[in-house]
C-alpha positions as a printed NumPy array, in Angstrom:
array([[ 37.544,  53.008, 227.369],
       [ 37.778,  56.789, 227.641],
       [ 34.681,  58.908, 227.867],
       [ 34.058,  61.158, 224.855],
       [ 34.038,  64.9  , 225.558],
       [ 30.727,  66.671, 225.067],
       [ 31.578,  69.898, 223.231],
       [ 28.696,  72.247, 222.448],
       [ 28.602,  75.574, 220.661],
       [ 26.598,  78.375, 222.201],
       [ 25.734,  81.776, 220.792],
       [ 25.653,  84.726, 223.18 ],
       [ 23.325,  87.729, 223.07 ],
       [ 25.713,  89.52 , 220.704],
       [ 25.795,  86.653, 218.202],
       [ 29.28 ,  85.459, 219.13 ],
       [ 29.828,  81.683, 219.077],
       [ 31.613,  79.959, 221.98 ],
       [ 32.585,  76.307, 222.515],
       [ 32.09 ,  74.716, 225.918],
       [ 32.573,  71.243, 227.301],
       [ 29.738,  69.974, 229.488],
       [ 31.576,  68.569, 232.506],
       [ 28.526,  67.399, 234.435],
       [ 24.73 ,  67.555, 234.561],
       [ 22.948,  66.969, 237.861],
       [ 19.634,  67.546, 239.664],
       [ 18.871,  69.498, 242.82 ],
       [ 15.28 ,  69.723, 244.034],
       [ 13.868,  68.575, 240.669],
       [ 15.814,  71.252, 238.754],
       [ 18.652,  70.353, 236.371],
       [ 21.987,  72.131, 236.395],
       [ 25.067,  71.92 , 234.182],
       [ 28.755,  72.592, 234.775],
       [ 30.446,  73.921, 231.611],
       [ 33.988,  74.966, 230.798],
       [ 35.488,  76.721, 227.792],
       [ 38.73 ,  75.241, 226.449],
       [ 40.532,  78.531, 226.988],
       [ 39.325,  79.082, 230.567],
       [ 40.239,  77.619, 233.947],
       [ 36.951,  78.616, 235.589],
       [ 33.754,  76.689, 235.027],
       [ 30.193,  77.951, 234.659],
       [ 27.229,  76.721, 236.692],
       [ 23.971,  77.163, 234.784],
       [ 20.375,  75.979, 235.256],
       [ 18.686,  73.949, 232.525],
       [ 15.109,  74.929, 231.673],
       [ 12.609,  74.186, 228.93 ],
       [ 11.693,  76.907, 226.462],
       [  8.241,  77.359, 224.913],
       [  9.004,  74.567, 222.405],
       [ 10.2  ,  72.173, 225.163],
       [ 13.833,  72.516, 224.092],
       [ 16.392,  72.476, 226.891],
       [ 18.14 ,  75.808, 227.318],
       [ 20.81 ,  76.979, 229.742],
       [ 20.14 ,  80.064, 231.828],
       [ 22.199,  82.092, 234.269],
       [ 21.26 ,  81.552, 237.906],
       [ 20.349,  85.074, 238.946],
       [ 19.365,  84.26 , 242.535],
       [ 22.602,  84.409, 244.544],
       [ 21.327,  82.076, 247.285],
       [ 20.227,  79.447, 244.749],
       [ 23.662,  79.61 , 243.116],
       [ 25.466,  79.216, 246.455],
       [ 23.225,  76.339, 247.571],
       [ 23.612,  74.41 , 244.297],
       [ 27.357,  75.037, 244.126],
       [ 27.835,  73.849, 247.705],
       [ 25.709,  70.726, 247.163],
       [ 27.658,  69.89 , 244.012],
       [ 31.025,  70.148, 245.751],
       [ 29.775,  68.155, 248.754],
       [ 28.708,  65.33 , 246.434],
       [ 32.157,  65.315, 244.805],
       [ 33.935,  64.616, 248.111]])
């Protein structure tokens, strides 16, 4: 049985809609992260999942460079 793709639509700050497939969701140090990829892109995005004021999960850019590097490296190590 093949796994169904999880396609989600996101709206950017300028109101433009984009479709992404969620490739993976994983935890590092009690924080959740998601790997997403647009159909028309080779590169994937690594974003952190947080709760907004209404307890809805949102995806945010990881602004701390060291956090991004650490999470990326841990993800790739777990894939080996």
